[in-house]
Short mmCIF file of C-alpha atoms in Angstrom, two decimals:
data_model
loop_
_atom_site.label_atom_id
_atom_site.label_comp_id
_atom_site.label_asym_id
_atom_site.label_seq_id
_atom_site.Cartn_x
_atom_site.Cartn_y
_atom_site.Cartn_z
CA LYS Q 7 -19.31 211.71 52.27
CA GLN Q 8 -20.41 208.48 53.96
CA GLU Q 9 -17.70 206.66 55.94
CA VAL Q 10 -18.29 203.19 57.26
CA THR Q 11 -16.16 201.71 60.06
CA GLN Q 12 -16.10 198.15 61.26
CA ILE Q 13 -14.78 197.06 64.71
CA PRO Q 14 -12.99 194.89 65.45
CA ALA Q 15 -10.82 194.35 62.40
CA ALA Q 16 -10.17 190.80 63.49
CA LEU Q 17 -11.77 188.51 66.01
CA SER Q 18 -10.84 184.92 67.19
CA VAL Q 19 -13.31 182.94 69.29
CA PRO Q 20 -13.78 179.34 70.38
CA GLU Q 21 -16.45 177.37 68.70
CA GLY Q 22 -19.93 177.70 70.24
CA GLU Q 23 -19.54 181.22 71.33
CA ASN Q 24 -22.04 183.98 70.56
CA LEU Q 25 -20.48 187.03 69.11
CA VAL Q 26 -21.27 190.54 67.83
CA LEU Q 27 -19.76 192.43 64.90
CA ASN Q 28 -20.07 196.19 64.71
CA CYS Q 29 -20.60 198.52 61.85
CA SER Q 30 -20.95 202.31 62.17
CA PHE Q 31 -21.71 204.87 59.53
CA THR Q 32 -21.46 208.72 59.53
CA ASP Q 33 -24.49 209.72 57.50
CA SER Q 34 -27.78 208.48 58.95
CA ALA Q 35 -29.75 209.20 55.69
CA ILE Q 36 -29.44 205.75 54.38
CA TYR Q 37 -31.58 203.74 52.06
CA ASN Q 38 -30.48 200.33 53.39
CA LEU Q 39 -27.60 198.44 54.95
CA GLN Q 40 -26.41 195.04 53.80
CA TRP Q 41 -24.15 192.51 55.54
CA PHE Q 42 -21.89 190.24 53.43
CA ARG Q 43 -19.56 187.40 53.98
CA GLN Q 44 -16.37 186.92 51.97
CA ASP Q 45 -14.26 183.76 51.96
CA PRO Q 46 -10.59 184.07 50.92
CA GLY Q 47 -10.21 184.66 47.12
CA LYS Q 48 -13.97 184.68 46.63
CA GLY Q 49 -16.69 187.10 45.98
CA LEU Q 50 -19.22 188.38 48.48
CA THR Q 51 -22.27 186.47 49.69
CA SER Q 52 -25.24 188.44 50.83
CA LEU Q 53 -26.25 187.59 54.37
CA LEU Q 54 -28.87 190.14 55.47
CA LEU Q 55 -30.37 193.23 54.13
CA ILE Q 56 -31.99 195.81 56.39
CA GLN Q 57 -34.08 198.59 54.95
CA SER Q 58 -33.93 202.06 56.58
CA SER Q 59 -37.45 201.56 58.05
CA GLN Q 60 -36.51 198.28 59.76
CA ARG Q 61 -34.74 197.73 63.02
CA GLU Q 62 -33.56 194.15 62.57
CA GLN Q 63 -33.47 191.10 60.31
CA THR Q 64 -32.89 187.49 61.11
CA SER Q 65 -31.74 184.52 59.13
CA GLY Q 66 -30.96 181.37 60.97
CA ARG Q 67 -28.21 181.93 63.49
CA LEU Q 68 -27.71 185.46 62.27
CA ASN Q 69 -29.41 188.58 63.48
CA ALA Q 70 -28.65 192.06 62.26
CA SER Q 71 -29.93 195.22 63.88
CA LEU Q 72 -30.00 198.85 62.69
CA ASP Q 73 -30.07 201.99 64.65
CA LYS Q 74 -30.05 204.87 62.25
CA SER Q 75 -30.05 207.62 64.76
CA SER Q 76 -26.74 206.50 66.26
CA GLY Q 77 -25.30 205.35 62.93
CA ARG Q 78 -24.83 201.75 63.98
CA SER Q 79 -25.59 198.25 62.89
CA THR Q 80 -24.58 195.01 64.56
CA LEU Q 81 -24.45 191.45 63.29
CA TYR Q 82 -25.04 188.89 65.93
CA ILE Q 83 -23.88 185.29 65.28
CA ALA Q 84 -25.19 182.72 67.62
CA ALA Q 85 -23.44 179.48 68.50
CA SER Q 86 -20.51 180.10 66.21
CA GLN Q 87 -19.02 177.31 64.12
CA PRO Q 88 -15.62 176.84 62.34
CA GLY Q 89 -17.52 177.25 59.02
CA ASP Q 90 -18.45 180.78 60.02
CA SER Q 91 -14.72 181.82 59.72
CA ALA Q 92 -14.62 184.43 57.02
CA THR Q 93 -14.44 188.16 56.56
CA TYR Q 94 -17.67 190.03 57.26
CA LEU Q 95 -18.33 193.29 55.52
CA CYS Q 96 -21.19 195.79 55.91
CA ALA Q 97 -22.26 198.14 53.13
CA VAL Q 98 -24.46 201.22 53.31
CA ARG Q 99 -26.43 202.74 50.53
CA VAL Q 100 -27.03 206.39 50.94
CA ARG Q 101 -30.48 207.67 50.21
CA GLY Q 102 -30.68 209.43 46.81
CA PHE Q 103 -27.47 207.94 45.53
CA ASN Q 104 -26.86 204.81 43.56
CA LYS Q 105 -23.77 203.87 45.41
CA PHE Q 106 -22.80 201.57 48.31
CA TYR Q 107 -20.10 202.36 50.82
CA PHE Q 108 -18.23 199.47 52.34
CA GLY Q 109 -16.55 199.04 55.60
CA SER Q 110 -13.12 197.51 55.80
CA GLY Q 111 -14.49 194.30 57.28
CA THR Q 112 -14.08 192.09 60.35
CA LYS Q 113 -12.07 188.92 59.82
CA LEU Q 114 -13.52 186.17 61.99
CA ASN Q 115 -11.76 183.03 63.08
CA VAL Q 116 -13.73 180.46 64.94
CA LYS Q 117 -11.51 177.80 66.55
CA PRO Q 118 -12.63 174.21 66.80
CA GLY F 106 -30.82 184.25 45.99
CA ALA F 107 -29.97 185.85 42.72
CA VAL F 108 -26.83 184.59 40.95
CA VAL F 109 -24.19 186.71 39.31
CA SER F 110 -21.52 184.95 37.37
CA GLN F 111 -18.08 186.28 36.63
CA HIS F 112 -15.69 185.03 34.07
CA PRO F 113 -12.77 184.33 34.02
CA SER F 114 -12.10 183.58 37.73
CA ARG F 115 -8.33 183.81 37.09
CA VAL F 116 -6.37 185.35 34.31
CA ILE F 117 -2.69 185.77 33.74
CA CYS F 118 -1.47 188.05 30.97
CA LYS F 119 1.56 189.69 29.69
CA SER F 120 2.17 193.41 30.25
CA GLY F 121 0.72 195.49 27.39
CA THR F 122 -2.12 193.23 26.55
CA SER F 123 -5.82 193.73 27.18
CA VAL F 124 -8.05 191.54 29.27
CA LYS F 125 -11.81 191.36 29.30
CA ILE F 126 -13.80 190.29 32.34
CA GLU F 127 -17.55 189.35 32.04
CA CYS F 128 -20.18 189.80 34.54
CA ARG F 129 -23.53 188.18 34.03
CA SER F 130 -26.76 188.12 35.98
CA LEU F 131 -28.04 184.67 35.47
CA ASP F 132 -31.60 184.76 36.76
CA PHE F 133 -32.50 188.35 36.81
CA GLN F 134 -32.20 191.57 34.78
CA ALA F 135 -29.95 194.36 36.03
CA THR F 136 -30.07 197.91 34.78
CA THR F 137 -27.20 198.76 36.94
CA MET F 138 -24.01 196.83 37.71
CA PHE F 139 -21.01 197.88 39.73
CA TRP F 140 -17.34 197.11 39.35
CA TYR F 141 -15.01 196.92 42.36
CA ARG F 142 -11.37 196.39 42.89
CA GLN F 143 -9.99 194.79 45.97
CA PHE F 144 -6.34 194.92 47.12
CA PRO F 145 -5.07 192.21 49.47
CA LYS F 146 -6.50 192.46 52.96
CA GLN F 147 -8.45 195.62 52.03
CA SER F 148 -12.00 196.38 51.44
CA LEU F 149 -13.73 196.99 48.16
CA MET F 150 -13.03 200.10 46.12
CA LEU F 151 -15.85 201.08 43.70
CA MET F 152 -14.32 201.69 40.30
CA ALA F 153 -17.44 202.53 38.21
CA THR F 154 -21.16 202.13 37.98
CA SER F 155 -22.29 200.45 34.74
CA ASN F 156 -25.60 201.46 33.29
CA GLU F 157 -27.34 199.45 30.57
CA GLY F 158 -27.47 201.36 27.29
CA SER F 159 -25.46 204.31 28.54
CA LYS F 160 -21.98 205.28 29.54
CA ALA F 161 -20.52 204.07 32.78
CA THR F 162 -20.01 206.54 35.69
CA TYR F 163 -16.43 206.38 36.96
CA GLU F 164 -15.24 207.16 40.35
CA GLN F 165 -12.66 209.81 40.87
CA GLY F 166 -9.13 208.63 40.13
CA VAL F 167 -10.24 205.75 37.88
CA GLU F 168 -9.10 206.05 34.31
CA LYS F 169 -11.96 205.49 32.00
CA ASP F 170 -9.65 204.84 29.04
CA LYS F 171 -7.78 202.30 31.06
CA PHE F 172 -10.81 200.43 32.39
CA LEU F 173 -13.43 200.15 29.60
CA ILE F 174 -16.88 199.23 30.69
CA ASN F 175 -19.64 198.12 28.41
CA HIS F 176 -23.14 197.24 29.58
CA ALA F 177 -24.62 195.90 26.39
CA SER F 178 -27.67 194.15 27.77
CA LEU F 179 -29.62 193.82 30.92
CA THR F 180 -27.76 190.72 31.98
CA LEU F 181 -24.14 191.41 30.87
CA SER F 182 -21.49 194.01 31.77
CA THR F 183 -17.90 193.77 30.76
CA LEU F 184 -14.73 195.37 32.09
CA THR F 185 -11.73 195.52 29.80
CA VAL F 186 -8.38 196.36 31.26
CA THR F 187 -6.48 197.88 28.40
CA SER F 188 -2.70 197.83 28.06
CA ALA F 189 -2.42 196.08 31.39
CA HIS F 190 0.58 196.64 33.64
CA PRO F 191 1.70 194.78 36.78
CA GLU F 192 0.11 197.47 38.95
CA ASP F 193 -3.18 196.51 37.49
CA SER F 194 -2.87 193.04 39.12
CA SER F 195 -5.73 192.86 41.53
CA PHE F 196 -9.02 191.18 42.42
CA TYR F 197 -11.92 192.55 40.40
CA ILE F 198 -15.52 191.91 41.65
CA CYS F 199 -18.76 192.85 39.99
CA SER F 200 -22.18 193.30 41.57
CA ALA F 201 -25.65 193.76 40.34
CA ARG F 202 -28.99 194.84 41.70
CA PRO F 203 -32.17 193.26 40.29
CA THR F 204 -34.11 195.78 38.35
CA SER F 205 -37.51 194.31 39.27
CA ALA F 206 -36.91 194.12 43.01
CA ASN F 207 -37.46 197.16 45.03
CA THR F 208 -35.33 195.98 47.98
CA GLY F 209 -32.15 197.35 46.60
CA GLU F 210 -30.27 194.22 47.62
CA LEU F 211 -26.96 193.80 45.97
CA PHE F 212 -25.48 190.45 44.68
CA PHE F 213 -21.89 189.82 43.82
CA GLY F 214 -20.07 187.72 41.40
CA GLU F 215 -17.22 185.36 42.48
CA GLY F 216 -14.45 187.76 41.48
CA SER F 217 -11.73 187.70 38.94
CA ARG F 218 -8.08 187.57 39.90
CA LEU F 219 -5.90 189.34 37.36
CA THR F 220 -2.15 188.82 37.38
CA VAL F 221 -0.11 190.90 34.91
CA LEU F 222 3.40 189.68 34.31
#
């Protein structure tokens, strides 16, 4: 069974800092990996999707990387802003299965 | 991006009543939708996979008679919590994957907070 772990569970940084969120998974036979953002009491907003054949994806200040062999993905946020404060979740879809496995998330607080 | 709408966003009901939550894909068709449950400060727990025109696939430990799922069209899936009890109080979130796209990207609704008194 695929297990997805996110470290750290919580992170507090001053505004303007660059930061990295980590996601690790146990089964490297993945179809894709997706990063989401969740604001309190809200649903999930898709940030970046990386296919198994890709190594990274970029959107604005966000950059996500994927290393299947080591079972890791990172989400890099450049020049963090208070509006980036949210919980960030990664989800992995295992090849051959119509199911996504979620990490427990990293709660980010960017202080003004 | 693709939009998934969930309704209602909040619902309060009395113990013993049934509550229906709708999940709609507004600008795409979805053969498959997923229903999740989220407890406070925890991640998402997959409850079931909803398939258009066929029975839902439930995860282990999820009571299919308790949580009725109907995926009647390519844009609508419903979750009915039957004979709700206070322990069913939770945040329920649906997601959908566009049938036409081959990226496999998942889109989520805004969630529905159920409170059972």
